[in-house]
Amino acid sequence: QVQLVESGGGLVQAGESLRLSCAASGSIFILGAMGWYRQAPGKQRELVAAISRGGATNYAGSVKGRFTISRDNSKNTVYLQMNSLKPEDTAVYSCAGDRFYNALRPSDYWGQGTQVTVSS
């Protein structure tokens, strides 16, 4: 099994930045692609960004150019750098991991989520 723990959420003003972290523990040798999802009140969960074990990335169109996903395999951690935040980025952000090396939508393991609130 794999455990994922997110950190770094908070309250910021529009235009500011935040960096989320997701630390993996447990059977990390089986961990392939990882990703970040978000869910705003009353909306469906959406994939924000994903990164393969080798570092290939994909992003939702709404965050492309503002958010950057990265991973440090030596620290078993994935990051989401969020710049130029907008009020519509407000959501609970969850980290996910997958056993598949380059799953486009990682979904085997989930963190508990961290709240990001962007005020206007």
Backbone atoms as SQL, in Angstrom:
CREATE TABLE atoms (id INTEGER PRIMARY KEY, chain TEXT, resi INTEGER, resn TEXT, atom TEXT, x REAL, y REAL, z REAL);
INSERT INTO atoms VALUES
  (1, 'A', 1, 'GLN', 'N', 0.829, -1.200, 0.000),
  (2, 'A', 1, 'GLN', 'CA', 0.000, 0.000, 0.000),
  (3, 'A', 1, 'GLN', 'C', 0.863, 1.249, 0.000),
  (4, 'A', 2, 'VAL', 'N', 0.274, 2.329, -0.471),
  (5, 'A', 2, 'VAL', 'CA', 0.960, 3.619, -0.534),
  (6, 'A', 2, 'VAL', 'C', 0.124, 4.639, 0.217),
  (7, 'A', 3, 'GLN', 'N', 0.775, 5.431, 1.049),
  (8, 'A', 3, 'GLN', 'CA', 0.107, 6.531, 1.738),
  (9, 'A', 3, 'GLN', 'C', 0.614, 7.845, 1.164),
  (10, 'A', 4, 'LEU', 'N', -0.320, 8.772, 0.954),
  (11, 'A', 4, 'LEU', 'CA', 0.003, 10.086, 0.407),
  (12, 'A', 4, 'LEU', 'C', -0.484, 11.156, 1.372),
  (13, 'A', 5, 'VAL', 'N', 0.379, 12.111, 1.680),
  (14, 'A', 5, 'VAL', 'CA', 0.025, 13.195, 2.599),
  (15, 'A', 5, 'VAL', 'C', 0.364, 14.534, 1.948),
  (16, 'A', 6, 'GLU', 'N', -0.669, 15.363, 1.775),
  (17, 'A', 6, 'GLU', 'CA', -0.477, 16.676, 1.165),
  (18, 'A', 6, 'GLU', 'C', -0.203, 17.735, 2.224),
  (19, 'A', 7, 'SER', 'N', 0.461, 18.792, 1.788),
  (20, 'A', 7, 'SER', 'CA', 0.672, 19.958, 2.644),
  (21, 'A', 7, 'SER', 'C', 0.842, 21.180, 1.754),
  (22, 'A', 8, 'GLY', 'N', 0.705, 22.367, 2.360),
  (23, 'A', 8, 'GLY', 'CA', 0.988, 23.592, 1.626),
  (24, 'A', 8, 'GLY', 'C', -0.217, 24.407, 1.230),
  (25, 'A', 9, 'GLY', 'N', -1.428, 23.914, 1.509),
  (26, 'A', 9, 'GLY', 'CA', -2.602, 24.700, 1.167),
  (27, 'A', 9, 'GLY', 'C', -2.739, 25.914, 2.076),
  (28, 'A', 10, 'GLY', 'N', -3.680, 26.774, 1.734),
  (29, 'A', 10, 'GLY', 'CA', -3.903, 27.956, 2.559),
  (30, 'A', 10, 'GLY', 'C', -4.748, 28.984, 1.866),
  (31, 'A', 11, 'LEU', 'N', -4.759, 30.174, 2.451),
  (32, 'A', 11, 'LEU', 'CA', -5.526, 31.302, 1.925),
  (33, 'A', 11, 'LEU', 'C', -4.557, 32.325, 1.351),
  (34, 'A', 12, 'VAL', 'N', -4.762, 32.689, 0.090),
  (35, 'A', 12, 'VAL', 'CA', -3.930, 33.694, -0.559),
  (36, 'A', 12, 'VAL', 'C', -4.818, 34.656, -1.337),
  (37, 'A', 13, 'GLN', 'N', -4.234, 35.758, -1.758),
  (38, 'A', 13, 'GLN', 'CA', -4.955, 36.705, -2.590),
  (39, 'A', 13, 'GLN', 'C', -4.704, 36.386, -4.070),
  (40, 'A', 14, 'ALA', 'N', -5.614, 36.843, -4.895),
  (41, 'A', 14, 'ALA', 'CA', -5.460, 36.647, -6.338),
  (42, 'A', 14, 'ALA', 'C', -4.121, 37.215, -6.800),
  (43, 'A', 15, 'GLY', 'N', -3.462, 36.461, -7.659),
  (44, 'A', 15, 'GLY', 'CA', -2.163, 36.874, -8.175),
  (45, 'A', 15, 'GLY', 'C', -0.981, 36.303, -7.409),
  (46, 'A', 16, 'GLU', 'N', -1.245, 35.800, -6.232),
  (47, 'A', 16, 'GLU', 'CA', -0.158, 35.238, -5.426),
  (48, 'A', 16, 'GLU', 'C', 0.109, 33.780, -5.799),
  (49, 'A', 17, 'SER', 'N', 1.097, 33.197, -5.085),
  (50, 'A', 17, 'SER', 'CA', 1.525, 31.836, -5.397),
  (51, 'A', 17, 'SER', 'C', 1.431, 30.938, -4.169),
  (52, 'A', 18, 'LEU', 'N', 1.337, 29.646, -4.423),
  (53, 'A', 18, 'LEU', 'CA', 1.391, 28.617, -3.395),
  (54, 'A', 18, 'LEU', 'C', 2.108, 27.417, -3.982),
  (55, 'A', 19, 'ARG', 'N', 2.757, 26.648, -3.111),
  (56, 'A', 19, 'ARG', 'CA', 3.321, 25.383, -3.548),
  (57, 'A', 19, 'ARG', 'C', 2.769, 24.264, -2.675),
  (58, 'A', 20, 'LEU', 'N', 2.156, 23.311, -3.310),
  (59, 'A', 20, 'LEU', 'CA', 1.657, 22.135, -2.610),
  (60, 'A', 20, 'LEU', 'C', 2.696, 21.023, -2.697),
  (61, 'A', 21, 'SER', 'N', 2.753, 20.232, -1.638),
  (62, 'A', 21, 'SER', 'CA', 3.636, 19.071, -1.607),
  (63, 'A', 21, 'SER', 'C', 2.823, 17.832, -1.273),
  (64, 'A', 22, 'CYS', 'N', 3.270, 16.699, -1.791),
  (65, 'A', 22, 'CYS', 'CA', 2.616, 15.428, -1.503),
  (66, 'A', 22, 'CYS', 'C', 3.723, 14.402, -1.260),
  (67, 'A', 23, 'ALA', 'N', 3.802, 13.945, -0.016),
  (68, 'A', 23, 'ALA', 'CA', 4.833, 12.986, 0.360),
  (69, 'A', 23, 'ALA', 'C', 4.255, 11.577, 0.361),
  (70, 'A', 24, 'ALA', 'N', 4.957, 10.667, -0.290),
  (71, 'A', 24, 'ALA', 'CA', 4.517, 9.274, -0.373),
  (72, 'A', 24, 'ALA', 'C', 5.312, 8.412, 0.592),
  (73, 'A', 25, 'SER', 'N', 4.635, 7.446, 1.167),
  (74, 'A', 25, 'SER', 'CA', 5.300, 6.482, 2.052),
  (75, 'A', 25, 'SER', 'C', 4.654, 5.116, 1.843),
  (76, 'A', 26, 'GLY', 'N', 5.277, 4.101, 2.415),
  (77, 'A', 26, 'GLY', 'CA', 4.747, 2.752, 2.256),
  (78, 'A', 26, 'GLY', 'C', 5.448, 2.034, 1.123),
  (79, 'A', 27, 'SER', 'N', 4.693, 1.353, 0.286),
  (80, 'A', 27, 'SER', 'CA', 5.245, 0.553, -0.816),
  (81, 'A', 27, 'SER', 'C', 5.527, 1.430, -2.020),
  (82, 'A', 28, 'ILE', 'N', 6.420, 2.392, -1.834),
  (83, 'A', 28, 'ILE', 'CA', 6.647, 3.403, -2.868),
  (84, 'A', 28, 'ILE', 'C', 7.313, 2.837, -4.112),
  (85, 'A', 29, 'PHE', 'N', 7.900, 1.653, -4.026),
  (86, 'A', 29, 'PHE', 'CA', 8.547, 1.080, -5.193),
  (87, 'A', 29, 'PHE', 'C', 7.547, 0.752, -6.288),
  (88, 'A', 30, 'ILE', 'N', 6.257, 0.682, -5.945),
  (89, 'A', 30, 'ILE', 'CA', 5.243, 0.373, -6.943),
  (90, 'A', 30, 'ILE', 'C', 4.604, 1.637, -7.499),
  (91, 'A', 31, 'LEU', 'N', 5.059, 2.794, -7.020),
  (92, 'A', 31, 'LEU', 'CA', 4.408, 4.054, -7.390),
  (93, 'A', 31, 'LEU', 'C', 4.922, 4.543, -8.732),
  (94, 'A', 32, 'GLY', 'N', 4.004, 4.758, -9.674),
  (95, 'A', 32, 'GLY', 'CA', 4.360, 5.241, -10.996),
  (96, 'A', 32, 'GLY', 'C', 3.993, 6.702, -11.151),
  (97, 'A', 33, 'ALA', 'N', 2.997, 6.956, -12.003),
  (98, 'A', 33, 'ALA', 'CA', 2.568, 8.334, -12.233),
  (99, 'A', 33, 'ALA', 'C', 1.898, 8.901, -10.990),
  (100, 'A', 34, 'MET', 'N', 1.994, 10.216, -10.875),
  (101, 'A', 34, 'MET', 'CA', 1.320, 10.931, -9.789),
  (102, 'A', 34, 'MET', 'C', 0.626, 12.153, -10.355),
  (103, 'A', 35, 'GLY', 'N', -0.335, 12.649, -9.590),
  (104, 'A', 35, 'GLY', 'CA', -1.060, 13.803, -10.114),
  (105, 'A', 35, 'GLY', 'C', -1.760, 14.576, -9.021),
  (106, 'A', 36, 'TRP', 'N', -2.273, 15.710, -9.412),
  (107, 'A', 36, 'TRP', 'CA', -3.072, 16.571, -8.537),
  (108, 'A', 36, 'TRP', 'C', -4.453, 16.756, -9.153),
  (109, 'A', 37, 'TYR', 'N', -5.448, 16.602, -8.313),
  (110, 'A', 37, 'TYR', 'CA', -6.830, 16.857, -8.686),
  (111, 'A', 37, 'TYR', 'C', -7.357, 17.972, -7.798),
  (112, 'A', 38, 'ARG', 'N', -8.457, 18.561, -8.205),
  (113, 'A', 38, 'ARG', 'CA', -9.126, 19.536, -7.341),
  (114, 'A', 38, 'ARG', 'C', -10.636, 19.394, -7.489),
  (115, 'A', 39, 'GLN', 'N', -11.306, 19.768, -6.419),
  (116, 'A', 39, 'GLN', 'CA', -12.764, 19.750, -6.426),
  (117, 'A', 39, 'GLN', 'C', -13.274, 20.980, -5.695),
  (118, 'A', 40, 'ALA', 'N', -14.006, 21.797, -6.431),
  (119, 'A', 40, 'ALA', 'CA', -14.623, 22.990, -5.848),
  (120, 'A', 40, 'ALA', 'C', -16.042, 22.633, -5.404),
  (121, 'A', 41, 'PRO', 'N', -16.617, 23.385, -4.473),
  (122, 'A', 41, 'PRO', 'CA', -17.980, 23.100, -4.006),
  (123, 'A', 41, 'PRO', 'C', -18.962, 23.067, -5.157),
  (124, 'A', 42, 'GLY', 'N', -19.744, 22.002, -5.206),
  (125, 'A', 42, 'GLY', 'CA', -20.765, 21.891, -6.236),
  (126, 'A', 42, 'GLY', 'C', -20.266, 21.491, -7.605),
  (127, 'A', 43, 'LYS', 'N', -18.969, 21.189, -7.705),
  (128, 'A', 43, 'LYS', 'CA', -18.398, 20.820, -9.001),
  (129, 'A', 43, 'LYS', 'C', -17.772, 19.431, -8.930),
  (130, 'A', 44, 'GLN', 'N', -17.578, 18.848, -10.103),
  (131, 'A', 44, 'GLN', 'CA', -16.927, 17.548, -10.164),
  (132, 'A', 44, 'GLN', 'C', -15.428, 17.699, -9.966),
  (133, 'A', 45, 'ARG', 'N', -14.832, 16.641, -9.479),
  (134, 'A', 45, 'ARG', 'CA', -13.381, 16.636, -9.342),
  (135, 'A', 45, 'ARG', 'C', -12.755, 16.661, -10.725),
  (136, 'A', 46, 'GLU', 'N', -11.683, 17.439, -10.859),
  (137, 'A', 46, 'GLU', 'CA', -11.008, 17.526, -12.148),
  (138, 'A', 46, 'GLU', 'C', -9.513, 17.326, -11.972),
  (139, 'A', 47, 'LEU', 'N', -8.900, 16.750, -12.985),
  (140, 'A', 47, 'LEU', 'CA', -7.460, 16.589, -12.991),
  (141, 'A', 47, 'LEU', 'C', -6.811, 17.935, -13.274),
  (142, 'A', 48, 'VAL', 'N', -5.880, 18.323, -12.442),
  (143, 'A', 48, 'VAL', 'CA', -5.151, 19.574, -12.627),
  (144, 'A', 48, 'VAL', 'C', -3.863, 19.320, -13.405),
  (145, 'A', 49, 'ALA', 'N', -3.100, 18.328, -12.957),
  (146, 'A', 49, 'ALA', 'CA', -1.829, 18.018, -13.610),
  (147, 'A', 49, 'ALA', 'C', -1.393, 16.627, -13.225),
  (148, 'A', 50, 'ALA', 'N', -0.625, 15.992, -14.097),
  (149, 'A', 50, 'ALA', 'CA', -0.091, 14.666, -13.816),
  (150, 'A', 50, 'ALA', 'C', 1.343, 14.588, -14.309),
  (151, 'A', 51, 'ILE', 'N', 2.098, 13.707, -13.691),
  (152, 'A', 51, 'ILE', 'CA', 3.500, 13.528, -14.077),
  (153, 'A', 51, 'ILE', 'C', 3.846, 12.048, -14.018),
  (154, 'A', 52, 'SER', 'N', 4.488, 11.570, -15.064),
  (155, 'A', 52, 'SER', 'CA', 4.864, 10.165, -15.104),
  (156, 'A', 52, 'SER', 'C', 6.073, 9.905, -14.209),
  (157, 'A', 53, 'ARG', 'N', 6.387, 8.640, -14.050),
  (158, 'A', 53, 'ARG', 'CA', 7.551, 8.284, -13.263),
  (159, 'A', 53, 'ARG', 'C', 8.815, 8.921, -13.860),
  (160, 'A', 54, 'GLY', 'N', 8.841, 9.040, -15.173),
  (161, 'A', 54, 'GLY', 'CA', 10.005, 9.608, -15.854),
  (162, 'A', 54, 'GLY', 'C', 9.990, 11.112, -16.004),
  (163, 'A', 55, 'GLY', 'N', 8.890, 11.768, -15.612),
  (164, 'A', 55, 'GLY', 'CA', 8.854, 13.221, -15.631),
  (165, 'A', 55, 'GLY', 'C', 8.013, 13.856, -16.721),
  (166, 'A', 56, 'ALA', 'N', 7.369, 13.065, -17.569),
  (167, 'A', 56, 'ALA', 'CA', 6.475, 13.638, -18.573),
  (168, 'A', 56, 'ALA', 'C', 5.241, 14.199, -17.890),
  (169, 'A', 57, 'THR', 'N', 4.807, 15.381, -18.347),
  (170, 'A', 57, 'THR', 'CA', 3.711, 16.069, -17.661),
  (171, 'A', 57, 'THR', 'C', 2.539, 16.346, -18.590),
  (172, 'A', 58, 'ASN', 'N', 1.364, 16.511, -17.994),
  (173, 'A', 58, 'ASN', 'CA', 0.200, 17.021, -18.721),
  (174, 'A', 58, 'ASN', 'C', -0.623, 17.855, -17.773),
  (175, 'A', 59, 'TYR', 'N', -1.297, 18.867, -18.311),
  (176, 'A', 59, 'TYR', 'CA', -2.014, 19.851, -17.520),
  (177, 'A', 59, 'TYR', 'C', -3.420, 20.086, -18.059),
  (178, 'A', 60, 'ALA', 'N', -4.299, 20.488, -17.144),
  (179, 'A', 60, 'ALA', 'CA', -5.591, 20.985, -17.564),
  (180, 'A', 60, 'ALA', 'C', -5.375, 22.320, -18.265),
  (181, 'A', 61, 'GLY', 'N', -6.198, 22.597, -19.257),
  (182, 'A', 61, 'GLY', 'CA', -6.040, 23.829, -19.996),
  (183, 'A', 61, 'GLY', 'C', -6.149, 25.078, -19.136),
  (184, 'A', 62, 'SER', 'N', -6.985, 24.998, -18.088),
  (185, 'A', 62, 'SER', 'CA', -7.233, 26.168, -17.247),
  (186, 'A', 62, 'SER', 'C', -6.021, 26.566, -16.399),
  (187, 'A', 63, 'VAL', 'N', -5.050, 25.670, -16.250),
  (188, 'A', 63, 'VAL', 'CA', -3.893, 25.976, -15.404),
  (189, 'A', 63, 'VAL', 'C', -2.588, 26.005, -16.190),
  (190, 'A', 64, 'LYS', 'N', -2.636, 25.641, -17.456),
  (191, 'A', 64, 'LYS', 'CA', -1.417, 25.581, -18.266),
  (192, 'A', 64, 'LYS', 'C', -0.767, 26.952, -18.317),
  (193, 'A', 65, 'GLY', 'N', 0.523, 26.984, -18.055),
  (194, 'A', 65, 'GLY', 'CA', 1.251, 28.246, -18.037),
  (195, 'A', 65, 'GLY', 'C', 1.286, 28.922, -16.677),
  (196, 'A', 66, 'ARG', 'N', 0.436, 28.473, -15.758),
  (197, 'A', 66, 'ARG', 'CA', 0.428, 29.042, -14.403),
  (198, 'A', 66, 'ARG', 'C', 0.901, 28.042, -13.354),
  (199, 'A', 67, 'PHE', 'N', 0.557, 26.780, -13.545),
  (200, 'A', 67, 'PHE', 'CA', 0.911, 25.730, -12.585),
  (201, 'A', 67, 'PHE', 'C', 2.014, 24.854, -13.162),
  (202, 'A', 68, 'THR', 'N', 2.858, 24.350, -12.271),
  (203, 'A', 68, 'THR', 'CA', 3.919, 23.429, -12.669),
  (204, 'A', 68, 'THR', 'C', 3.956, 22.252, -11.716),
  (205, 'A', 69, 'ILE', 'N', 3.871, 21.049, -12.263),
  (206, 'A', 69, 'ILE', 'CA', 3.988, 19.844, -11.457),
  (207, 'A', 69, 'ILE', 'C', 5.404, 19.302, -11.597),
  (208, 'A', 70, 'SER', 'N', 5.946, 18.823, -10.504),
  (209, 'A', 70, 'SER', 'CA', 7.286, 18.239, -10.530),
  (210, 'A', 70, 'SER', 'C', 7.360, 17.149, -9.472),
  (211, 'A', 71, 'ARG', 'N', 8.386, 16.334, -9.564),
  (212, 'A', 71, 'ARG', 'CA', 8.536, 15.269, -8.569),
  (213, 'A', 71, 'ARG', 'C', 10.014, 15.062, -8.269),
  (214, 'A', 72, 'ASP', 'N', 10.278, 14.695, -7.032),
  (215, 'A', 72, 'ASP', 'CA', 11.625, 14.342, -6.594),
  (216, 'A', 72, 'ASP', 'C', 11.544, 12.887, -6.140),
  (217, 'A', 73, 'ASN', 'N', 11.957, 11.976, -7.004),
  (218, 'A', 73, 'ASN', 'CA', 11.827, 10.551, -6.685),
  (219, 'A', 73, 'ASN', 'C', 12.722, 10.153, -5.512),
  (220, 'A', 74, 'SER', 'N', 13.802, 10.883, -5.289),
  (221, 'A', 74, 'SER', 'CA', 14.676, 10.563, -4.155),
  (222, 'A', 74, 'SER', 'C', 14.011, 10.892, -2.832),
  (223, 'A', 75, 'LYS', 'N', 13.051, 11.823, -2.868),
  (224, 'A', 75, 'LYS', 'CA', 12.323, 12.206, -1.655),
  (225, 'A', 75, 'LYS', 'C', 10.900, 11.665, -1.661),
  (226, 'A', 76, 'ASN', 'N', 10.545, 10.940, -2.714),
  (227, 'A', 76, 'ASN', 'CA', 9.196, 10.373, -2.823),
  (228, 'A', 76, 'ASN', 'C', 8.134, 11.459, -2.674),
  (229, 'A', 77, 'THR', 'N', 8.368, 12.583, -3.313),
  (230, 'A', 77, 'THR', 'CA', 7.486, 13.738, -3.157),
  (231, 'A', 77, 'THR', 'C', 7.154, 14.331, -4.520),
  (232, 'A', 78, 'VAL', 'N', 5.909, 14.750, -4.669),
  (233, 'A', 78, 'VAL', 'CA', 5.477, 15.474, -5.863),
  (234, 'A', 78, 'VAL', 'C', 5.005, 16.851, -5.439),
  (235, 'A', 79, 'TYR', 'N', 5.254, 17.824, -6.280),
  (236, 'A', 79, 'TYR', 'CA', 4.938, 19.214, -5.973),
  (237, 'A', 79, 'TYR', 'C', 3.988, 19.795, -7.012),
  (238, 'A', 80, 'LEU', 'N', 3.252, 20.806, -6.584),
  (239, 'A', 80, 'LEU', 'CA', 2.458, 21.599, -7.521),
  (240, 'A', 80, 'LEU', 'C', 2.720, 23.060, -7.201),
  (241, 'A', 81, 'GLN', 'N', 3.476, 23.706, -8.063),
  (242, 'A', 81, 'GLN', 'CA', 3.726, 25.142, -7.928),
  (243, 'A', 81, 'GLN', 'C', 2.607, 25.884, -8.636),
  (244, 'A', 82, 'MET', 'N', 1.901, 26.717, -7.902),
  (245, 'A', 82, 'MET', 'CA', 0.752, 27.427, -8.447),
  (246, 'A', 82, 'MET', 'C', 1.043, 28.927, -8.411),
  (247, 'A', 83, 'ASN', 'N', 1.144, 29.520, -9.578),
  (248, 'A', 83, 'ASN', 'CA', 1.392, 30.955, -9.699),
  (249, 'A', 83, 'ASN', 'C', 0.182, 31.666, -10.282),
  (250, 'A', 84, 'SER', 'N', 0.152, 32.969, -10.106),
  (251, 'A', 84, 'SER', 'CA', -0.948, 33.782, -10.648),
  (252, 'A', 84, 'SER', 'C', -2.298, 33.177, -10.310),
  (253, 'A', 85, 'LEU', 'N', -2.482, 32.881, -9.052),
  (254, 'A', 85, 'LEU', 'CA', -3.716, 32.222, -8.629),
  (255, 'A', 85, 'LEU', 'C', -4.927, 33.117, -8.835),
  (256, 'A', 86, 'LYS', 'N', -6.037, 32.474, -9.153),
  (257, 'A', 86, 'LYS', 'CA', -7.301, 33.166, -9.404),
  (258, 'A', 86, 'LYS', 'C', -8.352, 32.643, -8.429),
  (259, 'A', 87, 'PRO', 'N', -9.383, 33.429, -8.160),
  (260, 'A', 87, 'PRO', 'CA', -10.441, 32.944, -7.269),
  (261, 'A', 87, 'PRO', 'C', -11.037, 31.619, -7.734),
  (262, 'A', 88, 'GLU', 'N', -11.091, 31.400, -9.037),
  (263, 'A', 88, 'GLU', 'CA', -11.660, 30.145, -9.545),
  (264, 'A', 88, 'GLU', 'C', -10.751, 28.944, -9.318),
  (265, 'A', 89, 'ASP', 'N', -9.559, 29.159, -8.809),
  (266, 'A', 89, 'ASP', 'CA', -8.685, 28.051, -8.421),
  (267, 'A', 89, 'ASP', 'C', -9.030, 27.527, -7.024),
  (268, 'A', 90, 'THR', 'N', -9.926, 28.210, -6.335),
  (269, 'A', 90, 'THR', 'CA', -10.321, 27.773, -5.000),
  (270, 'A', 90, 'THR', 'C', -10.945, 26.390, -5.049),
  (271, 'A', 91, 'ALA', 'N', -10.404, 25.475, -4.242),
  (272, 'A', 91, 'ALA', 'CA', -10.867, 24.085, -4.248),
  (273, 'A', 91, 'ALA', 'C', -10.090, 23.296, -3.197),
  (274, 'A', 92, 'VAL', 'N', -10.542, 22.075, -2.986),
  (275, 'A', 92, 'VAL', 'CA', -9.739, 21.105, -2.244),
  (276, 'A', 92, 'VAL', 'C', -8.856, 20.386, -3.256),
  (277, 'A', 93, 'TYR', 'N', -7.560, 20.437, -3.019),
  (278, 'A', 93, 'TYR', 'CA', -6.598, 19.812, -3.918),
  (279, 'A', 93, 'TYR', 'C', -6.135, 18.489, -3.317),
  (280, 'A', 94, 'SER', 'N', -6.217, 17.448, -4.128),
  (281, 'A', 94, 'SER', 'CA', -5.843, 16.105, -3.660),
  (282, 'A', 94, 'SER', 'C', -4.740, 15.533, -4.537),
  (283, 'A', 95, 'CYS', 'N', -3.840, 14.851, -3.884),
  (284, 'A', 95, 'CYS', 'CA', -2.751, 14.166, -4.564),
  (285, 'A', 95, 'CYS', 'C', -3.185, 12.726, -4.852),
  (286, 'A', 96, 'ALA', 'N', -2.773, 12.205, -5.990),
  (287, 'A', 96, 'ALA', 'CA', -3.092, 10.821, -6.352),
  (288, 'A', 96, 'ALA', 'C', -1.869, 10.149, -6.943),
  (289, 'A', 97, 'GLY', 'N', -1.766, 8.857, -6.722),
  (290, 'A', 97, 'GLY', 'CA', -0.682, 8.072, -7.284),
  (291, 'A', 97, 'GLY', 'C', -1.229, 6.856, -8.015),
  (292, 'A', 98, 'ASP', 'N', -0.420, 6.318, -8.898),
  (293, 'A', 98, 'ASP', 'CA', -0.862, 5.183, -9.701),
  (294, 'A', 98, 'ASP', 'C', 0.257, 4.160, -9.806),
  (295, 'A', 99, 'ARG', 'N', -0.101, 2.902, -9.977),
  (296, 'A', 99, 'ARG', 'CA', 0.911, 1.858, -10.157),
  (297, 'A', 99, 'ARG', 'C', 1.471, 1.880, -11.574),
  (298, 'A', 100, 'PHE', 'N', 0.709, 2.447, -12.508),
  (299, 'A', 100, 'PHE', 'CA', 1.132, 2.489, -13.897),
  (300, 'A', 100, 'PHE', 'C', 2.141, 3.602, -14.100),
  (301, 'A', 101, 'TYR', 'N', 3.186, 3.318, -14.851),
  (302, 'A', 101, 'TYR', 'CA', 4.321, 4.237, -15.022),
  (303, 'A', 101, 'TYR', 'C', 3.889, 5.610, -15.516),
  (304, 'A', 102, 'ASN', 'N', 3.016, 5.661, -16.518),
  (305, 'A', 102, 'ASN', 'CA', 2.654, 6.961, -17.092),
  (306, 'A', 102, 'ASN', 'C', 1.148, 7.105, -17.251),
  (307, 'A', 103, 'ALA', 'N', 0.416, 6.702, -16.232),
  (308, 'A', 103, 'ALA', 'CA', -1.032, 6.876, -16.244),
  (309, 'A', 103, 'ALA', 'C', -1.378, 8.346, -16.446),
  (310, 'A', 104, 'LEU', 'N', -2.278, 8.631, -17.369),
  (311, 'A', 104, 'LEU', 'CA', -2.658, 10.014, -17.636),
  (312, 'A', 104, 'LEU', 'C', -3.551, 10.562, -16.527),
  (313, 'A', 105, 'ARG', 'N', -4.273, 9.681, -15.856),
  (314, 'A', 105, 'ARG', 'CA', -5.147, 10.068, -14.754),
  (315, 'A', 105, 'ARG', 'C', -4.873, 9.160, -13.564),
  (316, 'A', 106, 'PRO', 'N', -3.793, 9.438, -12.799),
  (317, 'A', 106, 'PRO', 'CA', -3.450, 8.589, -11.642),
  (318, 'A', 106, 'PRO', 'C', -4.629, 8.470, -10.688),
  (319, 'A', 107, 'SER', 'N', -4.862, 7.231, -10.184),
  (320, 'A', 107, 'SER', 'CA', -6.064, 7.081, -9.362),
  (321, 'A', 107, 'SER', 'C', -6.031, 5.891, -8.404),
  (322, 'A', 108, 'ASP', 'N', -4.900, 5.200, -8.269),
  (323, 'A', 108, 'ASP', 'CA', -4.886, 4.039, -7.371),
  (324, 'A', 108, 'ASP', 'C', -4.819, 4.420, -5.900),
  (325, 'A', 109, 'TYR', 'N', -4.130, 5.510, -5.606),
  (326, 'A', 109, 'TYR', 'CA', -3.932, 5.932, -4.220),
  (327, 'A', 109, 'TYR', 'C', -4.258, 7.413, -4.108),
  (328, 'A', 110, 'TRP', 'N', -4.811, 7.786, -2.925),
  (329, 'A', 110, 'TRP', 'CA', -5.259, 9.167, -2.741),
  (330, 'A', 110, 'TRP', 'C', -4.819, 9.716, -1.401),
  (331, 'A', 111, 'GLY', 'N', -4.503, 11.017, -1.406),
  (332, 'A', 111, 'GLY', 'CA', -4.284, 11.731, -0.160),
  (333, 'A', 111, 'GLY', 'C', -5.604, 12.250, 0.377),
  (334, 'A', 112, 'GLN', 'N', -5.529, 12.922, 1.514),
  (335, 'A', 112, 'GLN', 'CA', -6.754, 13.377, 2.173),
  (336, 'A', 112, 'GLN', 'C', -7.229, 14.726, 1.641),
  (337, 'A', 113, 'GLY', 'N', -6.368, 15.431, 0.941),
  (338, 'A', 113, 'GLY', 'CA', -6.743, 16.722, 0.372),
  (339, 'A', 113, 'GLY', 'C', -6.297, 17.892, 1.228),
  (340, 'A', 114, 'THR', 'N', -6.069, 19.016, 0.573),
  (341, 'A', 114, 'THR', 'CA', -5.700, 20.251, 1.261),
  (342, 'A', 114, 'THR', 'C', -6.454, 21.409, 0.626),
  (343, 'A', 115, 'GLN', 'N', -6.958, 22.302, 1.454),
  (344, 'A', 115, 'GLN', 'CA', -7.790, 23.407, 0.968),
  (345, 'A', 115, 'GLN', 'C', -6.919, 24.544, 0.437),
  (346, 'A', 116, 'VAL', 'N', -7.279, 25.018, -0.745),
  (347, 'A', 116, 'VAL', 'CA', -6.672, 26.216, -1.316),
  (348, 'A', 116, 'VAL', 'C', -7.793, 27.217, -1.545),
  (349, 'A', 117, 'THR', 'N', -7.643, 28.389, -0.954),
  (350, 'A', 117, 'THR', 'CA', -8.646, 29.441, -1.101),
  (351, 'A', 117, 'THR', 'C', -7.964, 30.697, -1.636),
  (352, 'A', 118, 'VAL', 'N', -8.504, 31.218, -2.728),
  (353, 'A', 118, 'VAL', 'CA', -7.942, 32.412, -3.348),
  (354, 'A', 118, 'VAL', 'C', -8.985, 33.518, -3.265),
  (355, 'A', 119, 'SER', 'N', -8.650, 34.588, -2.575),
  (356, 'A', 119, 'SER', 'CA', -9.579, 35.697, -2.427),
  (357, 'A', 119, 'SER', 'C', -9.327, 36.734, -3.514),
  (358, 'A', 120, 'SER', 'N', -10.385, 37.436, -3.883),
  (359, 'A', 120, 'SER', 'CA', -10.268, 38.441, -4.958),
  (360, 'A', 120, 'SER', 'C', -9.907, 39.804, -4.414);
